[in-house]
Coordinates of C-alpha atoms in Angstrom, one line a residue:
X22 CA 30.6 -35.6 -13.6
X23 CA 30.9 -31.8 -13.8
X24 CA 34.6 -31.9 -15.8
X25 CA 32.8 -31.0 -18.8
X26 CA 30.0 -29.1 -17.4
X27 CA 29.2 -25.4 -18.8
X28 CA 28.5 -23.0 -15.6
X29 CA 26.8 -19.9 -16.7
X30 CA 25.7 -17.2 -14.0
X31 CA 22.9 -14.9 -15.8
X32 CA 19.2 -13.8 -14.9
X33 CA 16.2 -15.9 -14.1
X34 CA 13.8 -16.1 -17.0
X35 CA 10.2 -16.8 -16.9
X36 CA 10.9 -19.7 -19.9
X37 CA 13.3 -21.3 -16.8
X38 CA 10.4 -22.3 -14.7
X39 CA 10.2 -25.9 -15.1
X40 CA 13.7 -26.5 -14.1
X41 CA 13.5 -23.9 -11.2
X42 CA 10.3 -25.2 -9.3
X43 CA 12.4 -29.1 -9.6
X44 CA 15.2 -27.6 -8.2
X45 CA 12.7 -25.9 -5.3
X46 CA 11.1 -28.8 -4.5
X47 CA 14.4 -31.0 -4.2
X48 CA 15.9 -28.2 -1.7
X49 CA 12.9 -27.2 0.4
X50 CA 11.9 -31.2 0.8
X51 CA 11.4 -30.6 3.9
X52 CA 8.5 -28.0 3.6
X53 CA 5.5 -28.2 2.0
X54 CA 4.7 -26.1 -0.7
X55 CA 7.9 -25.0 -0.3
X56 CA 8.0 -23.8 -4.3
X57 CA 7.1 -20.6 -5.9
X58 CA 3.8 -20.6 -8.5
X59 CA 5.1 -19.7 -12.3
X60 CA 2.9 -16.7 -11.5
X61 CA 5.0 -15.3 -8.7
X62 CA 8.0 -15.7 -11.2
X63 CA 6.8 -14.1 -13.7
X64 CA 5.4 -11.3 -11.6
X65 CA 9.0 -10.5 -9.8
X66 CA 10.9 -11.0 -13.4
X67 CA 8.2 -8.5 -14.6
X68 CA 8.8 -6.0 -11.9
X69 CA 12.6 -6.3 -11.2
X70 CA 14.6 -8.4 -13.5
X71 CA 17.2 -7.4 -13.1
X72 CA 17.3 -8.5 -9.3
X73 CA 17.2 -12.7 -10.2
X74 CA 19.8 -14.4 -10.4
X75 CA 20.4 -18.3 -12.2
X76 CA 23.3 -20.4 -12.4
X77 CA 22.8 -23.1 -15.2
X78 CA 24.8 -26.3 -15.8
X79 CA 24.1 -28.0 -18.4
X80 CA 20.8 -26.5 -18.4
X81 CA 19.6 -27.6 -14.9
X82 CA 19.2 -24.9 -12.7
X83 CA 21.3 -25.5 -9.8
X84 CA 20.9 -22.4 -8.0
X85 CA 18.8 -18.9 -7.8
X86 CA 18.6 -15.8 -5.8
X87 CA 15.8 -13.2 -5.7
X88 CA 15.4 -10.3 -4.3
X89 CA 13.6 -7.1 -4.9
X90 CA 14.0 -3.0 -3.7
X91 CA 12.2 -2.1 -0.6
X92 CA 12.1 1.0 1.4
X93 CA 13.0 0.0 4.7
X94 CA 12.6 2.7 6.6
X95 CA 8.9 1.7 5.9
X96 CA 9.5 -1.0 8.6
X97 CA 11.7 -2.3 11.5
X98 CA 13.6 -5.4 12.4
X99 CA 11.1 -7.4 13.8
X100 CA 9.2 -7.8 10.6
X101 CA 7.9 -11.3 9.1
X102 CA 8.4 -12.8 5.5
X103 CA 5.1 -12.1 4.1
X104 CA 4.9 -8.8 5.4
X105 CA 7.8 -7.1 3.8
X106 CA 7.8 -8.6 0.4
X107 CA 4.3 -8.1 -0.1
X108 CA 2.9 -11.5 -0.5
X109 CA 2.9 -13.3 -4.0
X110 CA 2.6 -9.4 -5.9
X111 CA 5.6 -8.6 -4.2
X112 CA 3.7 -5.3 -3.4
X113 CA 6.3 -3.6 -1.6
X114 CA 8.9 -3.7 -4.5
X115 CA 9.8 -0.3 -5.1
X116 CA 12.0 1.5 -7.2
X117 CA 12.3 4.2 -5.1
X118 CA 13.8 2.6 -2.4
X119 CA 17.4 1.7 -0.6
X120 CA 17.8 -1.8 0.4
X121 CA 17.9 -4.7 -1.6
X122 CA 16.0 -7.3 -0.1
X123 CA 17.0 -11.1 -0.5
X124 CA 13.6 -13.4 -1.1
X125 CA 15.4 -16.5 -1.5
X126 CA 18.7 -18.1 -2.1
X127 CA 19.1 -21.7 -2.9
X128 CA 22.1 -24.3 -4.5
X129 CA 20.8 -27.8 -5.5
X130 CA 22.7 -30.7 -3.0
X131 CA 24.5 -32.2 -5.8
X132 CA 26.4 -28.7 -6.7
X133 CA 27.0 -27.0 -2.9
X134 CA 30.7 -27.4 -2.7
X135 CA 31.6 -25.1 -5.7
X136 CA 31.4 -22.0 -4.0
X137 CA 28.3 -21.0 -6.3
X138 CA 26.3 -19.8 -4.0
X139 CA 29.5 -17.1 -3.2
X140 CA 28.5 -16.5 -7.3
X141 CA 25.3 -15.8 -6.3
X142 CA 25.9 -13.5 -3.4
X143 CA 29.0 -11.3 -5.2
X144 CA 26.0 -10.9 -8.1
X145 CA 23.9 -9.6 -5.8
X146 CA 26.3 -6.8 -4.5
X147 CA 27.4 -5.7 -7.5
X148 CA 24.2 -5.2 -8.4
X149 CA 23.4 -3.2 -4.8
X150 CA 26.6 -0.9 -5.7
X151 CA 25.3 -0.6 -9.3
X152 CA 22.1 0.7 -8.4
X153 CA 23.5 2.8 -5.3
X154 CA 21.7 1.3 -2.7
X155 CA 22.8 1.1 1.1
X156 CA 22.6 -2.4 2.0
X157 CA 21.7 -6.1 1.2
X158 CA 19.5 -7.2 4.3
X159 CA 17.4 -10.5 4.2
X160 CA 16.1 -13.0 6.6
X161 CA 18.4 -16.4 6.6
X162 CA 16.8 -19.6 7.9
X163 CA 19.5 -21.8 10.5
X164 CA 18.7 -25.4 9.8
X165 CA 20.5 -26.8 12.1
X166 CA 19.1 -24.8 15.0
X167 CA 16.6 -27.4 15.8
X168 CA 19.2 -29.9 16.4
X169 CA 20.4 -28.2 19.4
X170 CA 17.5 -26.4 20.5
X171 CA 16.8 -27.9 23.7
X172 CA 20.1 -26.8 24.8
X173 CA 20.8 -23.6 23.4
X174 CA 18.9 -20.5 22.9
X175 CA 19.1 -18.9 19.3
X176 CA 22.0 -16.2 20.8
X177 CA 24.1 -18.8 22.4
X178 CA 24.0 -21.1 18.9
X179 CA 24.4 -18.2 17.0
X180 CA 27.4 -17.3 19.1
X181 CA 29.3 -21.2 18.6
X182 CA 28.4 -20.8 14.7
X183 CA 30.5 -17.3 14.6
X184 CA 33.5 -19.4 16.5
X185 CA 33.2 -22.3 14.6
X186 CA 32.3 -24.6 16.9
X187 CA 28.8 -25.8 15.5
X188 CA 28.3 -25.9 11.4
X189 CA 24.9 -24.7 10.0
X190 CA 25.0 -24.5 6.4
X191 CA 23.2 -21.9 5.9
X192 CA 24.2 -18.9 8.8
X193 CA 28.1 -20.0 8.5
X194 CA 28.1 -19.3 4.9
X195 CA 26.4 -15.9 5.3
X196 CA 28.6 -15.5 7.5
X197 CA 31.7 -16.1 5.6
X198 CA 30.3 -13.6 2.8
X199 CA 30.9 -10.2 5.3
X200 CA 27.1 -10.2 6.3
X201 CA 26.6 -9.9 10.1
X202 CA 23.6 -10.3 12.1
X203 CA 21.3 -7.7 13.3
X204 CA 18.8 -9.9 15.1
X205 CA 17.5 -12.6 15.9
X206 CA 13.4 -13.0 14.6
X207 CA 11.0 -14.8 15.7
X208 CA 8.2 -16.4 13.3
X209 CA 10.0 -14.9 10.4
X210 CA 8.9 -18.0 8.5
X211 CA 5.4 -20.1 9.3
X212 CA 6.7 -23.8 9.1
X213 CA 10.2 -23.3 9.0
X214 CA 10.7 -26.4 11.6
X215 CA 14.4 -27.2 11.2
X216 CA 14.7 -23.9 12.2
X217 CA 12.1 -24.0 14.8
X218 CA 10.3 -20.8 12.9
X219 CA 13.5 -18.8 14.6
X220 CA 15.8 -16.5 11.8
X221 CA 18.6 -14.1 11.6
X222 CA 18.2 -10.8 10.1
X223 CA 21.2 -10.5 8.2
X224 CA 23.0 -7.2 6.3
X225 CA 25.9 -6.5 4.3
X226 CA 26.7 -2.7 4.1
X227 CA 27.8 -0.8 0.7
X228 CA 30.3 0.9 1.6
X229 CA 30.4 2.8 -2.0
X230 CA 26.9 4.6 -1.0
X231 CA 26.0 7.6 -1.4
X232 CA 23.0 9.5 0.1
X233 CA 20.7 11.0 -2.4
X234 CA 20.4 15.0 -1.5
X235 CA 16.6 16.1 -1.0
X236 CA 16.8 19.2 -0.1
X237 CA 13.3 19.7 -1.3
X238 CA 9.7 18.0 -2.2
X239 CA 10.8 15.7 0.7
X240 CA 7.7 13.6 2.2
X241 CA 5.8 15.4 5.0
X242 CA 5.6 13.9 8.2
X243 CA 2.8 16.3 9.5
X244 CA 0.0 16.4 7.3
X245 CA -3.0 19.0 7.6
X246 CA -6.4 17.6 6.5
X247 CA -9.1 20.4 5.6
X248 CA -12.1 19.2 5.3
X249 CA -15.2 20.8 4.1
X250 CA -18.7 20.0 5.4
X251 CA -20.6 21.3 2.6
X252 CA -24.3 23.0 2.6
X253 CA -26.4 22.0 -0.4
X254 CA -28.2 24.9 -1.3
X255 CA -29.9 26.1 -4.6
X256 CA -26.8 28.3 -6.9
X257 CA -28.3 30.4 -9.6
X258 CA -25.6 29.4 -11.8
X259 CA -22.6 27.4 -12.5
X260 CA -20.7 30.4 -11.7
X261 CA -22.0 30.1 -8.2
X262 CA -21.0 27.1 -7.4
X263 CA -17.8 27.9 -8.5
X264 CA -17.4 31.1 -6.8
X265 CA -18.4 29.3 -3.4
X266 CA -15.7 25.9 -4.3
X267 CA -13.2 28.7 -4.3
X268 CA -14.0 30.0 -1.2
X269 CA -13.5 27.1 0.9
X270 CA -10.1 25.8 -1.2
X271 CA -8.8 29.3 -0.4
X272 CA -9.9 29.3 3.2
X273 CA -8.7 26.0 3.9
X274 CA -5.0 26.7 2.0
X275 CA -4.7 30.1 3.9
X276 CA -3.8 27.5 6.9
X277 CA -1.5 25.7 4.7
X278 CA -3.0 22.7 4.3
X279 CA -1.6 19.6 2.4
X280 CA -5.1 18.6 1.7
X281 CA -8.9 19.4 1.0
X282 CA -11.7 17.1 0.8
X283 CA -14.5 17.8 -0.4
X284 CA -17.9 15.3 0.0
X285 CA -19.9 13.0 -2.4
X286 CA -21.9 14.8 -5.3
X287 CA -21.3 18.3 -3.6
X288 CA -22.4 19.6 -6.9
X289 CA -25.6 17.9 -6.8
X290 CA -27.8 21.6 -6.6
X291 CA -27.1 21.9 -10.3
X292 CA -29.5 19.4 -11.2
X293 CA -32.2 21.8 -10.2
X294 CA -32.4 23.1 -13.7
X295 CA -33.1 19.3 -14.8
X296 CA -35.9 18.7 -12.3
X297 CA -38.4 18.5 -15.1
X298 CA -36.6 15.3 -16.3
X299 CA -37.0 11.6 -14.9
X300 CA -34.1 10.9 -12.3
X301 CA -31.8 9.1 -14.8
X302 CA -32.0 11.8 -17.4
X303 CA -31.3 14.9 -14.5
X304 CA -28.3 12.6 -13.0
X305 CA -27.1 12.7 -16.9
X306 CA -27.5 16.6 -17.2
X307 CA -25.5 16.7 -14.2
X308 CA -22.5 14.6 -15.4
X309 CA -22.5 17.2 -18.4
X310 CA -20.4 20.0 -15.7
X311 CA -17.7 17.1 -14.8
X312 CA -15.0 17.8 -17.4
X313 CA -15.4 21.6 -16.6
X314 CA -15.2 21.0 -12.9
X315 CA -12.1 18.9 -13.0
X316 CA -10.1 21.7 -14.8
X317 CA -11.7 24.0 -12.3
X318 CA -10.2 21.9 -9.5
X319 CA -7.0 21.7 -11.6
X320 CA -6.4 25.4 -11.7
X321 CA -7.4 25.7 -7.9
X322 CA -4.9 23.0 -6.9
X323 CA -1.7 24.5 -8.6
X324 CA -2.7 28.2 -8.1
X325 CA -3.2 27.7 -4.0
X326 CA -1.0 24.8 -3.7
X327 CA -2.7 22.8 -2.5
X328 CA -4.4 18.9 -3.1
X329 CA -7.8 18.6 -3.7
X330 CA -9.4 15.5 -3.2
X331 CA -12.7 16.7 -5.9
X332 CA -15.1 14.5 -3.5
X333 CA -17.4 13.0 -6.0
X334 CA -19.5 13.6 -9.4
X335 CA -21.4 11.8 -12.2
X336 CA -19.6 11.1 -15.1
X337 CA -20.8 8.8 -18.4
X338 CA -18.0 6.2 -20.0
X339 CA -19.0 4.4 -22.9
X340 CA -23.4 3.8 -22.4
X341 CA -22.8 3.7 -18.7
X342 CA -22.8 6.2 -15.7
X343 CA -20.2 6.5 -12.8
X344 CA -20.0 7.6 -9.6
X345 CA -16.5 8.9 -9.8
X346 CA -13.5 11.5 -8.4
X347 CA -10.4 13.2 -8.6
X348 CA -7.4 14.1 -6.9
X349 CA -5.9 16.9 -8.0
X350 CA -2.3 17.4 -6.6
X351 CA -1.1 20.7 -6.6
X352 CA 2.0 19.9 -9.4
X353 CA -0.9 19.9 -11.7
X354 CA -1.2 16.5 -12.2
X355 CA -4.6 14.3 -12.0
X356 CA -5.6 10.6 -11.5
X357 CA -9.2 9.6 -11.2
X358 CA -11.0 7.1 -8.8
X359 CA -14.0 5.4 -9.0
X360 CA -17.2 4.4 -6.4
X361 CA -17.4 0.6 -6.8
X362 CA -20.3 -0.2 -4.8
X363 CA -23.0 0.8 -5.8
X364 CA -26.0 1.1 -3.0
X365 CA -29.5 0.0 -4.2
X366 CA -30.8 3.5 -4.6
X367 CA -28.3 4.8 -6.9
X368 CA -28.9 2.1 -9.0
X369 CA -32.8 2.3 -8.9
X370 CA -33.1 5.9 -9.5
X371 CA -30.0 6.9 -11.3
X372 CA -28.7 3.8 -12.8
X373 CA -25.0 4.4 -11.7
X374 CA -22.9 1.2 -13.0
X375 CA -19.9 -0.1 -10.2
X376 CA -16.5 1.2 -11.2
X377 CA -13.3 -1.3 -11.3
X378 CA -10.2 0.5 -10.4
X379 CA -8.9 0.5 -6.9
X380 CA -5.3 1.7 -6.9
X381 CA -3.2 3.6 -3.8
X382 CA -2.2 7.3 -5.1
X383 CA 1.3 8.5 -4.1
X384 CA 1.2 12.1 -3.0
X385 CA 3.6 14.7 -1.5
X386 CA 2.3 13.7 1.9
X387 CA 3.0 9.6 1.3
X388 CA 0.2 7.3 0.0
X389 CA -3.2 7.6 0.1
X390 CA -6.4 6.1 -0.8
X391 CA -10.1 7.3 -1.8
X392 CA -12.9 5.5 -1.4
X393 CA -16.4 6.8 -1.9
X394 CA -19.2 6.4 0.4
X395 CA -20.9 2.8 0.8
X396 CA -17.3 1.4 -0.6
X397 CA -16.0 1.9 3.2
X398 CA -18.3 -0.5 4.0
X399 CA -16.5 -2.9 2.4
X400 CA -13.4 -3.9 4.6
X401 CA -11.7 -5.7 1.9
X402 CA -11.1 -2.4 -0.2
X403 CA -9.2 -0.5 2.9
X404 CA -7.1 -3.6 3.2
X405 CA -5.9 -4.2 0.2
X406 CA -4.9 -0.2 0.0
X407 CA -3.4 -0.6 3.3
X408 CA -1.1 -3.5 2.0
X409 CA 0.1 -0.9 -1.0
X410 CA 1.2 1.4 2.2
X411 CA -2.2 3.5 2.2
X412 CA -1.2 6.1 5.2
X413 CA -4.4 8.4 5.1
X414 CA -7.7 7.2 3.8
X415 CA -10.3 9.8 2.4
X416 CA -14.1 9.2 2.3
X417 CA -16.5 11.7 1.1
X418 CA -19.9 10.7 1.5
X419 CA -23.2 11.5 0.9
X420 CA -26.4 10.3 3.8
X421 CA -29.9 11.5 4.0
X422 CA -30.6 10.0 7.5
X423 CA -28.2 9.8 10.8
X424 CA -29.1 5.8 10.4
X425 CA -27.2 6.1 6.9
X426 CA -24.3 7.9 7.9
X427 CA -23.6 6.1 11.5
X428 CA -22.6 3.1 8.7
X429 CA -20.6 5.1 7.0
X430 CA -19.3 6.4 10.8
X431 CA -18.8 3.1 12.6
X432 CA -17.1 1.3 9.4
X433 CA -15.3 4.8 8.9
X434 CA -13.7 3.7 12.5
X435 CA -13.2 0.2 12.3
X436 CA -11.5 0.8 9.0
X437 CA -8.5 3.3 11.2
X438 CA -8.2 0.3 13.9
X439 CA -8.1 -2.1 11.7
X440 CA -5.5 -0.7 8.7
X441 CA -3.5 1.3 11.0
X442 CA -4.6 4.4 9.3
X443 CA -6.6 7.3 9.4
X444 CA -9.9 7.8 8.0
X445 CA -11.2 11.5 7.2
X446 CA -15.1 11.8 6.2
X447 CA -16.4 14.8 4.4
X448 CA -20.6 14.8 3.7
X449 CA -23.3 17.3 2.8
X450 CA -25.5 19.3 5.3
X451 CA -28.6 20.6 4.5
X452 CA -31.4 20.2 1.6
X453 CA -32.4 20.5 -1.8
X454 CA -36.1 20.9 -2.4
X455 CA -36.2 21.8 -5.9
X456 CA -33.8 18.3 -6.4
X457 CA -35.9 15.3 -6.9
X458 CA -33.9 12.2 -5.1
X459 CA -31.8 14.7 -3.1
X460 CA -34.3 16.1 -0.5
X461 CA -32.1 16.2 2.7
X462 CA -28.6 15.7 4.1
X463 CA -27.2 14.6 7.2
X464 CA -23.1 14.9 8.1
X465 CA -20.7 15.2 10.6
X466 CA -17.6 15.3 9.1
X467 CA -14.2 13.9 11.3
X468 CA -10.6 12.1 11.0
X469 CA -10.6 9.2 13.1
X470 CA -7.2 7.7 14.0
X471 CA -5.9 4.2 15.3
X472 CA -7.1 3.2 18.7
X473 CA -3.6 3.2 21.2
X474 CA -1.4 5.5 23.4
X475 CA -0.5 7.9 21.3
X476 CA -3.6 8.6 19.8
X477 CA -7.0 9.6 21.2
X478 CA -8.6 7.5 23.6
X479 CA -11.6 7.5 21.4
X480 CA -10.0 7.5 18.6
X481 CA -11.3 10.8 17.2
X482 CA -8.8 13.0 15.9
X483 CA -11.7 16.0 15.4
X484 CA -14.9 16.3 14.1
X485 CA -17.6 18.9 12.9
X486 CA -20.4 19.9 14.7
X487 CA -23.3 17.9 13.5
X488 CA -25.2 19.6 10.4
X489 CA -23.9 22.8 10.0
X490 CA -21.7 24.1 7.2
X491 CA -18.0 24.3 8.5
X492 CA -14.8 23.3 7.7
X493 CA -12.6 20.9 10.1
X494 CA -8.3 21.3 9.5
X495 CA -6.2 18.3 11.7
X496 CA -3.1 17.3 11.7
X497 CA -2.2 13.9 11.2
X498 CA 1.3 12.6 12.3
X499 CA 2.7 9.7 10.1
X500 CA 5.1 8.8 12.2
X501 CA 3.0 7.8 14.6
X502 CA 1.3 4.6 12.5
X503 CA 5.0 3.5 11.6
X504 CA 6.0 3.4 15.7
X505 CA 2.0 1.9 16.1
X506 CA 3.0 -0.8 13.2
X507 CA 5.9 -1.9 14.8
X508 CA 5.1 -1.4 18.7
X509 CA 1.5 -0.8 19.1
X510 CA -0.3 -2.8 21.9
X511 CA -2.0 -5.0 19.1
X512 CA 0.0 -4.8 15.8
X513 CA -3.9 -5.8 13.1
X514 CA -1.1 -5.5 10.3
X515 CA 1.4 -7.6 11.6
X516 CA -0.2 -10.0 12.9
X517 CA -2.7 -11.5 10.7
X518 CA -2.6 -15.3 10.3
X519 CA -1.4 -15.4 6.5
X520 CA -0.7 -19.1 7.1
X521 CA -4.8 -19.4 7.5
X522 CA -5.9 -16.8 5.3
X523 CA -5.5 -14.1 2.4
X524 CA -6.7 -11.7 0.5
X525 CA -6.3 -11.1 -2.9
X526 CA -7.4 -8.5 -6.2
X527 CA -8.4 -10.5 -8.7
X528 CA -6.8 -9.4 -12.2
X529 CA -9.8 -9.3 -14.3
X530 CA -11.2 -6.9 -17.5
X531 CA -14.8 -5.5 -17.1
X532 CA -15.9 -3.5 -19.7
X533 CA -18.0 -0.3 -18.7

């Protein structure tokens, strides 16, 4: 049958996808829903192409491997499927990282014999030595484990597959390619039954590696939060408000923090000159100072090195107004973020439109996320930053009344317990009489952490005293959530039921 066949070893295209999900189905029979969606494909080929592999004959697909980048030191051995490639976006692919990660290898029935699956695996390490990466390491399924299960423990069958004495398709011919086992998993893979859910974590080392040297700009593992409880007062001027901004960045940097936070429309006493106005129209005259307070921030961030997290400010796109932000990193670059729920009164009295952007920021000091006020009310917004690899969320707020900020508290909390983060909330202290909408202010700014052993027991890092301008600088260690991640006393990341449940952006266009 195959004396005239054509074999051709190339990379998987998104046109292939027909003959790809047949060949899926035919291999994983025994699983259901055992086939990637044509929008997984094409969201892997879009983000690493180069790491897919095909071999066509005769135009059937009759085997594949993907895999994509990762940065494992981000996890540990004991980690499940769905949790390292980053569910159907495949969020943890990263360019940046060392270890190329198998997703799935797979040769048709009718073609296993012709050592194309060695075709496959040689492809892949080329490509690992190409791209200078350490090592190949991926989860392999052993099929036939379930046969002798009752008998033998996953070592022990492990153990007769390395000496020959028991065949299983799959471990003996990883096996036979110079990939060893690291360890044995358990519920690596929800419904793998022929393999009663067990797997082997297996690597092959290039030996070709070489280290990259960063002998600077290397990520923190210590970060120091400053966070500045602000006093509304009346400022004569712009100037003013300036002069007292620069006060607290350069108190705050003179302790050499990584970070400062400032809270929700801090600049708010500036509307005082538009207090003849209706509340839309003075919210307007404020959003006039935004584009001179983001330079402002941008000089303050490179000249006392430092990253300024802007808190918030009005700002008009198009015919609609935004509750927005900045971080300003202290290289001198900028990247904007956006309030996206809007509370009632914002809406009544200012007519503030919801923003749509919720993105992770990468940072000198790992990933981080901003999200203004009400929005950490939502839990679905921390989540999906903490499944980007969100290590410090930032919250700056603004409450009237101690009922309005214990939500923003309490959700501030559960947020920390549940993402395996911390949460730092900055607000506003004091009052604004000559401010219509903006009479009084209620705050105690803090950094709550994850609730375990090596954390506090009540899962405060430190906190302002209640209404009094101040500023609060903590030290968060980051390699503390990675140990909590891996060997906390619950693990919320880890073990969510992704068999019963997901959660998922929608990829939609809203124009403002």
């Amino acid at each position: 049958m195959l004396d005239s066949a054509t074999i051709e070893l190339r990379n998987l295209r998104v046109k292939d996808y027909v003959e790809f999900k047949k060949s899926m189905v035919q291999v994983y029979s025994a699983m259901s829903n055992s086939y990637w969606s044509k929008a997984d494909i094409s969201t892997l080929v879009k983000k690493f192409p180069d790491g897919q592999f095909c071999i066509v004959i005769d135009g059937k697909i009759a085997g594949c491997a993907l895999s994509m980048i990762v940065d494992y030191d981000k996890y540990d051995d004991d980690h499940k499927y769905n949790d390292i490639i980053g569910g159907h976006e495949f969020a943890n692919h990263t360019e940046d990282g060392d270890v190329l990660y198998g997703i799935d290898v797979f040769i048709l029935p009718d073609y296993r014999g012709m050592r194309l699956g060695r075709r496959l695996y040689e492809a892949r390490k080329e490509l690992c030595e190409q791209l200078n990466l350490k090592s190949i390491i991926f989860g392999g399924r052993i099929p036939n484990y379930g046969e002798y299960a009752e008998t033998l423990t996953p070592k022990k069958y492990i153990d007769k597959v390395k000496l020959k004495e028991i065949h299983d398709p799959v471990l003996s011919f990883q096996l036979s390619n110079d990939f060893h086992v690291k360890k044995v998993i358990k519920g690596y893979l929800p419904g793998d039954h022929e393999s009663m859910e067990f797997a082997t974590l297996m690597e092959w080392h290039n030996i070709y590696y070489t280290k990259p040297q960063k002998l600077i700009n290397t990520q923190k593992k210590v970060v120091r939060l400053g966070l500045v409880q602000w006093q509304m007062r009346l400022f004569k001027d712009y100037d003013s408000l300036v002069e007292q901004i620069e006060f607290f960045v350069d108190a705050v940097s003179d302790y050499q923090s990584d970070f400062i936070l400032f809270p929700e429309l801090f600049n708010a006493p500036l509307m005082a000159q538009f207090n003849h106005l209706n509340e839309a129209e003075a919210i307007r005259g404020l959003s006039s100072y935004t584009d001179r307070l983001l330079e402002t921030f941008r000089s303050f961030a490179i000249n006392y090195n430092i990253n300024i997290i802007t808190g918030s400010m009005p700002q008009v796109v198009g015919e609609h107004m935004h509750n927005v932000g900045f971080l300003c990193r202290r290289d001198g670059s900028v990247e904007r973020y956006e309030k996206l729920h809007i509370t009632p009164a914002e809406e009544s009295a200012w007519g503030i439109k919801g923003g749509t952007q919720l993105k992770t920021f990468d940072t000198d000091c790992g990933k981080i996320g901003v999200l203004i006020c009400y929005d950490v009310e939502f839990p679905e917004l921390p989540r999906l930053l903490a499944e980007d690899g969100m290590k410090i969320l930032f919250v700056p707020f603004m409450t009237d009344t101690q009922n309005g900020y214990s939500r923003v508290r309490i959700c501030a909390q559960a947020r920390a317990v549940e993402n395996e983060c911390y949460v730092a909330v900055a607000g506003s202290v004091g009052n604004l009489p000559k401010v219509n909408n903006m009479d009084i202010q209620y705050s105690q700014s803090a950094v709550f952490t994850p609730s375990d052993f090596a954390f506090p027991v009540n899962g405060i890092k430190a906190e302002a005293t209640p209404n009094t301008e101040s500023t609060l600088l903590v030290d968060v260690d980051l390699d503390l959530l990675k140990e909590l991640h891996s060997f906390g006393s619950v693990r919320n990341m880890k073990d969510r039921r992704l068999d019963l449940y997901s959660l998922k952006r929608k990829n939609i266009s809203i124009s403002k």
